[in-house]
mmCIF file of C-alpha atoms in Angstrom:
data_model
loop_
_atom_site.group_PDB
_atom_site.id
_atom_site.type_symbol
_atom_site.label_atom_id
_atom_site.label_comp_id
_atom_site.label_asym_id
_atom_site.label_seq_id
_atom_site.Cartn_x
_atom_site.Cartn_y
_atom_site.Cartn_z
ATOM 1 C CA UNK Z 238 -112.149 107.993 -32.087
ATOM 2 C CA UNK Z 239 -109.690 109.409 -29.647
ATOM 3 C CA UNK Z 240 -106.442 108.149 -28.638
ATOM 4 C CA UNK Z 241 -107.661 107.635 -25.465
ATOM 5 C CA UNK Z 242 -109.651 105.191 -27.001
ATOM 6 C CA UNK Z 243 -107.527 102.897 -28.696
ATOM 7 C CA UNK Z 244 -104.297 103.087 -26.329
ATOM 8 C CA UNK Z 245 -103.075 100.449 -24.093
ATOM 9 C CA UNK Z 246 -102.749 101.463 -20.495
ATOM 10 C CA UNK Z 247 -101.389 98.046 -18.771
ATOM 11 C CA UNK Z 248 -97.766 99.038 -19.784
ATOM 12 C CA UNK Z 249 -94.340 97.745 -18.915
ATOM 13 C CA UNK Z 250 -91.901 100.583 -18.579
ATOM 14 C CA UNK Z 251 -88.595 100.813 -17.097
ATOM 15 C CA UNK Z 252 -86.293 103.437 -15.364
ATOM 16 C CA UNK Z 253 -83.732 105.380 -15.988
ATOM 17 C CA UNK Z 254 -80.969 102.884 -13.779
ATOM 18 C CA UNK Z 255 -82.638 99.550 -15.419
ATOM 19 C CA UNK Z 256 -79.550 97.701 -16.904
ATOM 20 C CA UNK Z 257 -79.367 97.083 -20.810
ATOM 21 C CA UNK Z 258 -79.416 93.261 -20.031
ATOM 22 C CA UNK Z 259 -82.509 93.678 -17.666
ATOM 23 C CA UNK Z 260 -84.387 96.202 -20.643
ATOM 24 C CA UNK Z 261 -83.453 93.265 -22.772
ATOM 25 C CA UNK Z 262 -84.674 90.793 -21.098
ATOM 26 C CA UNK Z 263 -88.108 92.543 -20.756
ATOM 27 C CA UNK Z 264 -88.297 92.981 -24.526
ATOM 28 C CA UNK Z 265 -87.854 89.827 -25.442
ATOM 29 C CA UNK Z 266 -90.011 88.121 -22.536
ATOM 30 C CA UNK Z 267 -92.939 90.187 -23.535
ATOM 31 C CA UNK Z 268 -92.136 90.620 -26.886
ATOM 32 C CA UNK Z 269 -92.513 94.356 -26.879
ATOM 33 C CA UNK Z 270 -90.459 96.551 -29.043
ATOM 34 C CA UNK Z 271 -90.545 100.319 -26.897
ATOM 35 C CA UNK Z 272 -90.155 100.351 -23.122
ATOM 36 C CA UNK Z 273 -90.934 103.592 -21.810
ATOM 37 C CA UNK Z 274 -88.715 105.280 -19.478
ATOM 38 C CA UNK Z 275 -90.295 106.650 -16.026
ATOM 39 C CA UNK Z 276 -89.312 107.968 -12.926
ATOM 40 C CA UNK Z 277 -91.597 109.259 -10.519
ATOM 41 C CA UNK Z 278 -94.337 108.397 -12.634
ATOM 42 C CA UNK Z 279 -93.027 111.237 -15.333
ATOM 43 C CA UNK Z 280 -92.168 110.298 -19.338
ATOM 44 C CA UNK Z 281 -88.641 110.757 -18.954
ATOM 45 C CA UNK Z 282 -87.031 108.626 -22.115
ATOM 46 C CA UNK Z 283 -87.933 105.534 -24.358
ATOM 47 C CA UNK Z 284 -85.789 102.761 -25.167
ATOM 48 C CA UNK Z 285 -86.839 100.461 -28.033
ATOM 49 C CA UNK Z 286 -85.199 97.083 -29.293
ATOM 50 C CA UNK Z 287 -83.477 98.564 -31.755
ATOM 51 C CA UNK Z 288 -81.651 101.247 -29.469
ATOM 52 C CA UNK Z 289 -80.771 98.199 -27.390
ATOM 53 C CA UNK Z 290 -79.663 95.859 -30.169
ATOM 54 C CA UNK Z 291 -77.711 98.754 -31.344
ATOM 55 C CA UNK Z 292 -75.999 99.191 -27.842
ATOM 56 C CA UNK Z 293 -75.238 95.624 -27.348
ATOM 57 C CA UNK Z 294 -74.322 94.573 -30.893
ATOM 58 C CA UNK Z 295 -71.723 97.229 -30.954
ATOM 59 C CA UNK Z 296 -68.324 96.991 -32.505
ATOM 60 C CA UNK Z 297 -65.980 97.129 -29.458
ATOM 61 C CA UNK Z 298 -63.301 94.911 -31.537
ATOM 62 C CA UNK Z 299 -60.428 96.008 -28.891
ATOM 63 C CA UNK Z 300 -62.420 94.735 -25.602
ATOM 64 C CA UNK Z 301 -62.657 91.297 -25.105
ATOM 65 C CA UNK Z 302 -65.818 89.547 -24.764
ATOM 66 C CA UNK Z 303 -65.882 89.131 -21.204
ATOM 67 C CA UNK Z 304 -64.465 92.941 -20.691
ATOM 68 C CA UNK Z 305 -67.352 94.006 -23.039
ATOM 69 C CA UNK Z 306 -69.907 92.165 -21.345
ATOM 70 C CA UNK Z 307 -68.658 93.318 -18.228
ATOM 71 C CA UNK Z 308 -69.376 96.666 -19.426
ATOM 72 C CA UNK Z 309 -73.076 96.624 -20.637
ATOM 73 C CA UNK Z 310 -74.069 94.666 -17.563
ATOM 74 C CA UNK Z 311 -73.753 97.696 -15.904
ATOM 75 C CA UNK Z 312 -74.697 100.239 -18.104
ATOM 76 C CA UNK Z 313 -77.917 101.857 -17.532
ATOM 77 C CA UNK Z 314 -80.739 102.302 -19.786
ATOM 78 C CA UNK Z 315 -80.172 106.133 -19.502
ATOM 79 C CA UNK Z 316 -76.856 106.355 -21.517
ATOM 80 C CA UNK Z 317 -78.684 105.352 -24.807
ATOM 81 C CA UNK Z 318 -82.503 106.104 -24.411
ATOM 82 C CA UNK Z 319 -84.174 108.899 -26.532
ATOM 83 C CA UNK Z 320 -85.017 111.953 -23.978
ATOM 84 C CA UNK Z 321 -86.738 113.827 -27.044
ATOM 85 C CA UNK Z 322 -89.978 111.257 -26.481
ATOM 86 C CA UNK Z 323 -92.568 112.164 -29.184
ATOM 87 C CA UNK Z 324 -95.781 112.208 -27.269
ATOM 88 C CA UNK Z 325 -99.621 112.377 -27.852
ATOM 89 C CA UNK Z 326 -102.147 113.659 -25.564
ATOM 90 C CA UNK Z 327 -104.947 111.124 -25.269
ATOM 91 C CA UNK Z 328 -107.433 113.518 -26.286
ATOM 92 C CA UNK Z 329 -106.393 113.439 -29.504
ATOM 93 C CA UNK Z 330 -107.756 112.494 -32.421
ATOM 94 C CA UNK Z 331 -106.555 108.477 -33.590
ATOM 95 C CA UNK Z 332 -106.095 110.347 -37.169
ATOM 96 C CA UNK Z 333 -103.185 112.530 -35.133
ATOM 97 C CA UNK Z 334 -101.380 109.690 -33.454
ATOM 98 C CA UNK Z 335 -101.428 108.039 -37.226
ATOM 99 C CA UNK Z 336 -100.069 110.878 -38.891
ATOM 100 C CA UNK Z 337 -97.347 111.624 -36.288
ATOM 101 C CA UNK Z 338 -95.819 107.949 -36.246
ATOM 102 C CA UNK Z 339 -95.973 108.287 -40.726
ATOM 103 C CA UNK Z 340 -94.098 111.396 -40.630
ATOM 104 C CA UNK Z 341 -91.303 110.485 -37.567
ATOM 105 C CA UNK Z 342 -91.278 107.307 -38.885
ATOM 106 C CA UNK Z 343 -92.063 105.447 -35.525
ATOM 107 C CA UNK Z 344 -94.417 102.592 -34.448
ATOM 108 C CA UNK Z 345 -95.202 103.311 -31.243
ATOM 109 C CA UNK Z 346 -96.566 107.078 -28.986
ATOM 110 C CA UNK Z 347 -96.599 107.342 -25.655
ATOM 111 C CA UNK Z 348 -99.427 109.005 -24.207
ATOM 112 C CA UNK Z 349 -98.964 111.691 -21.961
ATOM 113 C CA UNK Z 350 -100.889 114.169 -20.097
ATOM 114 C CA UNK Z 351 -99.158 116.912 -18.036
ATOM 115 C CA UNK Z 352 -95.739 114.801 -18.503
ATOM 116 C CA UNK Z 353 -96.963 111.754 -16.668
ATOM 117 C CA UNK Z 354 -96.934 108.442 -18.789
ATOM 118 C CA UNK Z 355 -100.673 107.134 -19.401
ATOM 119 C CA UNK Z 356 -100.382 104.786 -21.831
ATOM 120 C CA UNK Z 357 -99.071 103.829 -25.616
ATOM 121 C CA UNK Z 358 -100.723 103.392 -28.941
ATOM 122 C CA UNK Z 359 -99.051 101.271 -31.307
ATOM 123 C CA UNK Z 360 -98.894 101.480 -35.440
ATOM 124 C CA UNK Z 361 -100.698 97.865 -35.290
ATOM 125 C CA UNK Z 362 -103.582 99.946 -32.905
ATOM 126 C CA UNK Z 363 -104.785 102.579 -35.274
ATOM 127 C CA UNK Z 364 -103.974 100.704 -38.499
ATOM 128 C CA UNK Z 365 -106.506 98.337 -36.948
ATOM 129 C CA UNK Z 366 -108.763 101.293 -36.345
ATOM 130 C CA UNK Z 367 -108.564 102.523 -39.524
ATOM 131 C CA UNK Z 368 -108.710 99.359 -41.498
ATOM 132 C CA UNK Z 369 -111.906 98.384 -39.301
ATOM 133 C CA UNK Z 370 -113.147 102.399 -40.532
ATOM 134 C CA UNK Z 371 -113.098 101.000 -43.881
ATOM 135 C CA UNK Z 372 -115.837 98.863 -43.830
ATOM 136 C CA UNK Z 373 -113.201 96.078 -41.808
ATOM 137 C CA UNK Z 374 -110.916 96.092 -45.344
ATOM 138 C CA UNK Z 375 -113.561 93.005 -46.311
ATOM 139 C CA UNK Z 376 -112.954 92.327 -50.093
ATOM 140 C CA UNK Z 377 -115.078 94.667 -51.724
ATOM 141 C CA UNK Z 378 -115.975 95.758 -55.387
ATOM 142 C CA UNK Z 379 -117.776 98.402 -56.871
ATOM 143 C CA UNK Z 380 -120.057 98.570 -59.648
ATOM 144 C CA UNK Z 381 -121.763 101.314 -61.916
ATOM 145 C CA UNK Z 382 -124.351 100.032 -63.441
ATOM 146 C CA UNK Z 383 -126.529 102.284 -65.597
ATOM 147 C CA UNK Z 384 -130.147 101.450 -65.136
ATOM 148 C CA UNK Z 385 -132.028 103.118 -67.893
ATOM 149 C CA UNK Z 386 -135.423 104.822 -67.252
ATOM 150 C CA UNK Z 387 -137.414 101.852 -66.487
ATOM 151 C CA UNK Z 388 -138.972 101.698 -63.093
ATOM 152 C CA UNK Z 389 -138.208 97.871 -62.511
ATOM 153 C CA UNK Z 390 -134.967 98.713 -63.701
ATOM 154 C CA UNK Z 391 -132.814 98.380 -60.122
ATOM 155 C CA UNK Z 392 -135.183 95.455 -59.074
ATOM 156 C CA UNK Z 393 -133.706 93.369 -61.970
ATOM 157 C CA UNK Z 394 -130.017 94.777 -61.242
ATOM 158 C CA UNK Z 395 -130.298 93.732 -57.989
ATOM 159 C CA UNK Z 396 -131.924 90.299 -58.859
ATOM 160 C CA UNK Z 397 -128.945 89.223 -61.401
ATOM 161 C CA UNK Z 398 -126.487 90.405 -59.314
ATOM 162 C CA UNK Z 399 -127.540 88.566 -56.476
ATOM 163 C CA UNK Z 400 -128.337 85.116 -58.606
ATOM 164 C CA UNK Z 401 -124.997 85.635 -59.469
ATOM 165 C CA UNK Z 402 -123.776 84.363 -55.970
ATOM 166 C CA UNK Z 403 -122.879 87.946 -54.987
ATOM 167 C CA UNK Z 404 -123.511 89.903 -51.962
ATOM 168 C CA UNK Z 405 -124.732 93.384 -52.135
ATOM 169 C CA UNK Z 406 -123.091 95.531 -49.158
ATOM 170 C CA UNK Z 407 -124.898 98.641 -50.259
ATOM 171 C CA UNK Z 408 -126.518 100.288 -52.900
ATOM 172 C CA UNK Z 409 -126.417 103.942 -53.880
ATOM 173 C CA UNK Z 410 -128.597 105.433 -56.889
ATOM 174 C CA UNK Z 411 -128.541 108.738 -58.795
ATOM 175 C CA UNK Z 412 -129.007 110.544 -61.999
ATOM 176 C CA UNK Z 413 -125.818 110.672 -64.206
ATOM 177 C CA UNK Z 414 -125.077 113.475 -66.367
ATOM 178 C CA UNK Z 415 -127.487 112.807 -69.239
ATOM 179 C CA UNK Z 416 -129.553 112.384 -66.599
ATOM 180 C CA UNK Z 417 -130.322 108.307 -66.477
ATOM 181 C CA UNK Z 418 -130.392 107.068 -63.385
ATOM 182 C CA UNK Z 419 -127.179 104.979 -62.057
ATOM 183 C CA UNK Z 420 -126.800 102.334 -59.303
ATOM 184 C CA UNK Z 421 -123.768 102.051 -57.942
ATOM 185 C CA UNK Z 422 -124.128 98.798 -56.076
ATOM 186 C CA UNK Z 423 -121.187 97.112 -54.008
ATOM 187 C CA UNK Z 424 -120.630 94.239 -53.733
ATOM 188 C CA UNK Z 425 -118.426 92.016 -51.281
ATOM 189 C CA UNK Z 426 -115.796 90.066 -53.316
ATOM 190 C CA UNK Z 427 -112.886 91.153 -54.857
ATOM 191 C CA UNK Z 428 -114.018 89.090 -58.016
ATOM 192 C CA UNK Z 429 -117.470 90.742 -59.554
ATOM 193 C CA UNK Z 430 -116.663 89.211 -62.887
ATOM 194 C CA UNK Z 431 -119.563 86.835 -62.636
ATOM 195 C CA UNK Z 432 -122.045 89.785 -60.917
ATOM 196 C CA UNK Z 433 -120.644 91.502 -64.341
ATOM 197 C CA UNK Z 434 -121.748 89.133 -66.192
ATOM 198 C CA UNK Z 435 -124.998 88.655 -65.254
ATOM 199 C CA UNK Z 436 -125.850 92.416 -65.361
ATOM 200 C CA UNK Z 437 -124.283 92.589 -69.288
ATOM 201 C CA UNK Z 438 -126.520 89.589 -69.797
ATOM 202 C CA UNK Z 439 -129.840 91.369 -69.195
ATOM 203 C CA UNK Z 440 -128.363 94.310 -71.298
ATOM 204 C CA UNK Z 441 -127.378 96.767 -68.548
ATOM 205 C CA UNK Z 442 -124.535 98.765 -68.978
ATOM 206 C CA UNK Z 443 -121.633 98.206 -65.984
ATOM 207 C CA UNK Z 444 -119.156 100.445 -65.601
ATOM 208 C CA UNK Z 445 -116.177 99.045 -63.045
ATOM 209 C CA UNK Z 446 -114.471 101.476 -61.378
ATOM 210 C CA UNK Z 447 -111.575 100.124 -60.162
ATOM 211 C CA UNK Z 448 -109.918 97.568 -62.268
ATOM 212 C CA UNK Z 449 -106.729 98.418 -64.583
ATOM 213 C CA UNK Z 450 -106.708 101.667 -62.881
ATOM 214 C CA UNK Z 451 -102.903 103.364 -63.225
ATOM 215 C CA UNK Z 452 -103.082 105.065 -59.703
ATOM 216 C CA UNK Z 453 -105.897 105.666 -57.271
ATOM 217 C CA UNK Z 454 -109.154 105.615 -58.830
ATOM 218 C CA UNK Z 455 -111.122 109.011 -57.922
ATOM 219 C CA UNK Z 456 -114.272 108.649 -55.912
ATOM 220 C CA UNK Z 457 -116.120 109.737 -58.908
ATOM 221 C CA UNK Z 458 -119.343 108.312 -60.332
ATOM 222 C CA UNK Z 459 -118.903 109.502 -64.261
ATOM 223 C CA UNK Z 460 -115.284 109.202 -65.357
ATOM 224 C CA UNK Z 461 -115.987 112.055 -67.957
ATOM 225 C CA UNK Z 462 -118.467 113.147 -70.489
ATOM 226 C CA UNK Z 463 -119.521 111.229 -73.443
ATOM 227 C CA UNK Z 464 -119.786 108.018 -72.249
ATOM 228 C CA UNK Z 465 -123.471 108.425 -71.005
ATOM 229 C CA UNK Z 466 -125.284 108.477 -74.039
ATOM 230 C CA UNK Z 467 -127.415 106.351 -75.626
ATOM 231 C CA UNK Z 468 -126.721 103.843 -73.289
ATOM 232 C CA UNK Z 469 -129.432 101.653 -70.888
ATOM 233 C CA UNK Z 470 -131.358 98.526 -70.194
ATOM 234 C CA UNK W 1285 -116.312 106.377 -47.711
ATOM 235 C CA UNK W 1286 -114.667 104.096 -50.810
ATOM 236 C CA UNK W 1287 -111.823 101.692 -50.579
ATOM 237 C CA UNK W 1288 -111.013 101.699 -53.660
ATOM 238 C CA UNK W 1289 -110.330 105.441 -53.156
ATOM 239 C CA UNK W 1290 -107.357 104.297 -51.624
ATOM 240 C CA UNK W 1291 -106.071 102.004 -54.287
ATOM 241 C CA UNK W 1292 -104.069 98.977 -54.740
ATOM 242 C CA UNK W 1293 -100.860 97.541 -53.223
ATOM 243 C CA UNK W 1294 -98.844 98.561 -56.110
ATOM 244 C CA UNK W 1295 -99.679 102.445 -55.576
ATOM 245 C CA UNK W 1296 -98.068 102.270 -52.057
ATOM 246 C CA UNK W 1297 -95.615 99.192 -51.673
ATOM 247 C CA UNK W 1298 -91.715 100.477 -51.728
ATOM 248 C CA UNK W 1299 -90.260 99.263 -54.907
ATOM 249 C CA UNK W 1300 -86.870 97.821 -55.839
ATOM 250 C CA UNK W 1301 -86.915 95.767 -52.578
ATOM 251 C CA UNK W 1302 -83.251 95.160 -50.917
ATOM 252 C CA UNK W 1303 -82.625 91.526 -51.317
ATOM 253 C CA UNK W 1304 -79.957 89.043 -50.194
ATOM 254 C CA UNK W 1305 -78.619 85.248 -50.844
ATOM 255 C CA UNK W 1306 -79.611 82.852 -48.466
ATOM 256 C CA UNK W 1307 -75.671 82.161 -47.930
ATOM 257 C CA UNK W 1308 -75.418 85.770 -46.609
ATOM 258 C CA UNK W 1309 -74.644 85.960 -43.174
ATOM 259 C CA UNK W 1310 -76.922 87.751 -39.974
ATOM 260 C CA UNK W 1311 -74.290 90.303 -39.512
ATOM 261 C CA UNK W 1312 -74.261 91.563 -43.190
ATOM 262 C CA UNK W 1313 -78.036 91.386 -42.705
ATOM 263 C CA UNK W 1314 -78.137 93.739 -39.513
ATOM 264 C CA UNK W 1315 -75.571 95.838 -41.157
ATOM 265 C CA UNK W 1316 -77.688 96.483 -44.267
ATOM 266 C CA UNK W 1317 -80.619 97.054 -42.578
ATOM 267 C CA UNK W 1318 -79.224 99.715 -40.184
ATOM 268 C CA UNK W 1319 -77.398 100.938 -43.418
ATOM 269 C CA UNK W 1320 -80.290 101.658 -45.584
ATOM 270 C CA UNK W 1321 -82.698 102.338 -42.202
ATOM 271 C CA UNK W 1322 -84.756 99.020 -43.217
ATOM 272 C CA UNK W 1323 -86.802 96.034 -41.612
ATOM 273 C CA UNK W 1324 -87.001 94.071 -43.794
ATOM 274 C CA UNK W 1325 -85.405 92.114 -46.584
ATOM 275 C CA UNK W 1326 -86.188 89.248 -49.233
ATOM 276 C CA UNK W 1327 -84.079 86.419 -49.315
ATOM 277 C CA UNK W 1328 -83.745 85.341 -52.830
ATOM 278 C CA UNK W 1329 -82.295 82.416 -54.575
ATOM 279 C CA UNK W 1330 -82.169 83.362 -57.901
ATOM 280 C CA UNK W 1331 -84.650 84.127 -59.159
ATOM 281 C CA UNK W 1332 -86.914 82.882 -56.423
ATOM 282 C CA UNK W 1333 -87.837 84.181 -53.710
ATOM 283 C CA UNK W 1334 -86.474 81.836 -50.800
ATOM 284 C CA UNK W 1335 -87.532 84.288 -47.815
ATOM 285 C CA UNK W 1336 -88.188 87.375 -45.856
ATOM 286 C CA UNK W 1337 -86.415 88.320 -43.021
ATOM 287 C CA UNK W 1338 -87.013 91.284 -40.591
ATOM 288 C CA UNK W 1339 -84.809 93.104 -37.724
ATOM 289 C CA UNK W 1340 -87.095 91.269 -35.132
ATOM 290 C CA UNK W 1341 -85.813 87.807 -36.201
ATOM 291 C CA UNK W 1342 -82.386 88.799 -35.825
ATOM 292 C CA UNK W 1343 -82.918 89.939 -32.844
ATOM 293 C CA UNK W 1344 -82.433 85.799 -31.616
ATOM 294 C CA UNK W 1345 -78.693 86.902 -31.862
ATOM 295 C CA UNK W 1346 -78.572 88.743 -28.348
ATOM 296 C CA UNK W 1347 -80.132 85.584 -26.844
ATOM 297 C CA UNK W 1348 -77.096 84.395 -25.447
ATOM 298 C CA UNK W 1349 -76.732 81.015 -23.903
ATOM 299 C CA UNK W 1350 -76.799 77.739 -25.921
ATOM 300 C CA UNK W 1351 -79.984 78.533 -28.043
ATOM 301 C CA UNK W 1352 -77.812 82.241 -29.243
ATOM 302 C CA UNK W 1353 -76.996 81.736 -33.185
ATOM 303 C CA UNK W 1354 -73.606 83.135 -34.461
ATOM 304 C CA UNK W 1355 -73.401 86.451 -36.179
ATOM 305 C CA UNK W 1356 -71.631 84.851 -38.429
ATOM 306 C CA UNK W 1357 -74.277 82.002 -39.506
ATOM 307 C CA UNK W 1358 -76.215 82.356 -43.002
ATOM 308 C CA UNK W 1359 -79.757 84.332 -42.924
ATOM 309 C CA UNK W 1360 -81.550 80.859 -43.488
ATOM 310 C CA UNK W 1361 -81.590 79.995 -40.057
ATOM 311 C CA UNK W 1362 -83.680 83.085 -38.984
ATOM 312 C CA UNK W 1363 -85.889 83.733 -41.685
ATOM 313 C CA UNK W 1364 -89.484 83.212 -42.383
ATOM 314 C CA UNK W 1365 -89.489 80.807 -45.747
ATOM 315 C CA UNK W 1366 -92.219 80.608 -48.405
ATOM 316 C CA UNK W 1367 -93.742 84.061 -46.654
ATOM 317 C CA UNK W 1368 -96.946 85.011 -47.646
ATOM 318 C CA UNK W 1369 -97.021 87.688 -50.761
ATOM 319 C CA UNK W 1370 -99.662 89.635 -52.497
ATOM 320 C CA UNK W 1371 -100.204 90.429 -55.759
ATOM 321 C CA UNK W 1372 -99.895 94.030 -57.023
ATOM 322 C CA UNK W 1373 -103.485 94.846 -57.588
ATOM 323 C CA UNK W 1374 -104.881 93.291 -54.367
ATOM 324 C CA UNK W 1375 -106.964 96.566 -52.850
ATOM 325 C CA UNK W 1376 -104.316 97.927 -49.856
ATOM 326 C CA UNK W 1377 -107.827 97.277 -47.527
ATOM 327 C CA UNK W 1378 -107.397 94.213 -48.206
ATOM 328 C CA UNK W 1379 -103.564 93.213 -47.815
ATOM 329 C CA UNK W 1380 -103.713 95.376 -44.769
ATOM 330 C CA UNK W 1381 -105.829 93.060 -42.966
ATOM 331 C CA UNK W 1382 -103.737 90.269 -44.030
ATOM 332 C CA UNK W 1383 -100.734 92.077 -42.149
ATOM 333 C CA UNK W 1384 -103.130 92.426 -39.010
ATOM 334 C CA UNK W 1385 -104.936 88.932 -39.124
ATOM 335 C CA UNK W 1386 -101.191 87.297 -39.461
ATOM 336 C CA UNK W 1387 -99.869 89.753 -37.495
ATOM 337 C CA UNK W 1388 -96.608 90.288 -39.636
ATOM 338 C CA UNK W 1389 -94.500 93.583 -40.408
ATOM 339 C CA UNK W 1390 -94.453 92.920 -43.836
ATOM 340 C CA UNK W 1391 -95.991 91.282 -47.600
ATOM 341 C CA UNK W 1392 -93.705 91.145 -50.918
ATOM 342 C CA UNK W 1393 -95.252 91.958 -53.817
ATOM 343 C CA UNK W 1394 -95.195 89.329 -56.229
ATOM 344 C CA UNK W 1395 -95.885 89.999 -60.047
ATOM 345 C CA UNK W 1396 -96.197 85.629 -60.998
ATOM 346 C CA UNK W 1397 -92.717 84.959 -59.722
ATOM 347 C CA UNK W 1398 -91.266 88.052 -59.379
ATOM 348 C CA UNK W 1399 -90.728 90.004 -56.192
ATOM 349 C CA UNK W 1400 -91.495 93.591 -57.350
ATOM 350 C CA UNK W 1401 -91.766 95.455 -54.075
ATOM 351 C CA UNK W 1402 -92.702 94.749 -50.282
ATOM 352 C CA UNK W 1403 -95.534 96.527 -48.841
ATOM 353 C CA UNK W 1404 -94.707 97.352 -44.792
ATOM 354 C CA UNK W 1405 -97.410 97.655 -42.032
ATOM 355 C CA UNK W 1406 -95.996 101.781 -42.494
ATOM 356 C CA UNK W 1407 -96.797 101.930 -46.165
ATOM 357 C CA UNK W 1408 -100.530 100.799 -44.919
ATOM 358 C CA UNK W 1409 -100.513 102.996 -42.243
ATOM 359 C CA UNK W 1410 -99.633 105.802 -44.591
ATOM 360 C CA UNK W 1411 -102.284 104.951 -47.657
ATOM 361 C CA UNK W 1412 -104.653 104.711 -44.979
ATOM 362 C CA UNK W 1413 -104.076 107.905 -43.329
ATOM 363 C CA UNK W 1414 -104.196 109.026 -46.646
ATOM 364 C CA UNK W 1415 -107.519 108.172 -47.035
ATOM 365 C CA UNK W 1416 -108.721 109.755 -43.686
ATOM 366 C CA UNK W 1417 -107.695 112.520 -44.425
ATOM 367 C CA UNK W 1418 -108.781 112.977 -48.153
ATOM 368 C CA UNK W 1419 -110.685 115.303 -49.903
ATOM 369 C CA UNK W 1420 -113.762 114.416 -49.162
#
């Protein structure tokens, strides 16, 4: 997935002699939050809300309302945008444009290519992506169950899981250390207590992966020696 | 490919939220928030957690005109009350489509009660780049 990809390309932008009031104005009536600033078609600036709230919310305690307003009505857009724009290239990779707006601690890229504006890709776009990467961030559980060595063995897994009221999403098996065969089955509910408990009940072994965890669970299968043997259906 | 791999709310939500009264006013609001380089803050009364507020609602102040709202009027009248929360364990998949589907900036953490943290659509972002980018 490129950033080409996921960006918007319909844009408002503004230039560099659009009024504070009239950048306002367009933020709020389209409820954007960056306005890009172009001139001859080139990337020259961005503006967001919080540049212009900034700007117009400013302590001038010595002018007078009407003197201050006075002011800002005609102050252009290119006294307080950002001319160091932090750009993408749309070829990019989506993973890019994600880590780029983490570590400048923005929500919004342009996208340029040879300096001309060609669109924008928002935080909301690529967590979107990346959330939809994930298997759409659907409630899901995992479960290790250990099958034993008998041959039916993942037939009745699957059975009591499903009779259970569970949906299986996928199932993955392989030989654990002390070489019995696993399944790790998933399942799509955040709650598998009940799956759980219909696997313990025909005597297989389930090993939950995620639960109680202190920090990120690692994509292992076998959290450790030991624990395989002598166990089974 | 393992969403668990990326964990729970609680191993990516920023802790020690900043908080506020309800009595406190918009401008002490916008001040702490460019202050501490925030969006968002909890409203709590009390103990209990009365609202969330974020730099796009007080944006309404630049409105102008009759519907404008004083700088100098209390937090309540531009915050989101009883705001959706999630609980510390909920997978981060999970609460980060609830910040897409509601399209919101922003979940506290709620342990029962409490407000222990507030997880931003950035924090998601991050975990998920995280992810992306693992090991595997």
């Amino acid at each position: 997935m490129l950033v080409q990809d996921v960006m918007h390309t319909t844009l408002t932008t503004i230039t560099p002699k659009t009024t504070l009031p009239q950048a306002m104005r367009l933020v709020q009536q389209r409820g954007i939050r960056h306005l890009p600033v172009v001139e001859n078609g080139e990337l020259v600036g961005i503006v967001s809300d919080r540049d212009l709230k900034r700007a117009m919310a400013s302590p001038a305690t010595s002018l007078e309302v009407r003197e201050l307003n006075y002011l800002l009505d005609r102050l252009p857009v290119a006294e307080i945008m950002t001319r160091a724009v932090i750009t993408i290239a749309p070829m990019f990779p989506v993973e890019e444009a994600a880590r780029l707006m983490v570590k400048e601690k923005i929500s919004a890229l342009p996208v340029t290519e040879g300096g001309r504006l060609v669109g924008i890709v928002t935080e909301t776009d690529v967590l979107e992506l990346l959330v939809k990467a994930m298997g759409a961030g659907e409630p899901s559980s995992r479960l290790d169950v250990v099958l034993g060595d008998r041959p039916s063995a993942l037939a009745e897994a699957v059975k009591a899981v499903e009779a259970a009221g569970a949906v299986i999403s996928s199932i993955v098996t392989l030989a654990n250390r002390a070489g019995l065969k696993e399944a790790v089955i998933r399942v799509a509910t955040i709650n598998p207590g009940p799956a759980i408990k219909a696997l313990e009940a025909r005597g297989f072994t389930v090993r939950e992966s995620w639960r109680g965890q202190q920090g990120p669970p690692h994509p292992t299968l076998s959290p450790g020696g030991g624990e395989d043997e002598g166990e089974g259906a | 490919m393992n969403a668990h791999a990326i964990g729970s709310v609680r191993d990516w939500m920023s802790r020690e939220p900043v908080t506020v009264t309800p009595e406190a006013s918009i401008e002490h609001v916008i001040r702490l928030m460019r202050a501490r380089g925030i969006r968002h803050l909890l409203v709590m009364d009390g103990e209990r957690l009365a609202g969330i507020v974020s730099n796009r609602d007080v944006r309404r102040l630049l409105l102008g005109g009759e519907h404008s709202i004083p700088p100098s009027a209390p937090v309540t009248r531009v915050m989101t009350e009883s705001p959706v929360t999630v609980s510390p364990e909920t997978p981060l998949t999970v609460a980060a489509r609830e910040l897409l589907d509601r399209k919101i900036g922003a979940l506290p953490v709620v342990e029962g009660d409490r407000p222990i943290g507030i997880l931003t659509k950035s924090d998601a972002l991050e975990a998920l780049l995280a992810w992306a980018e693992g090991p595997e």
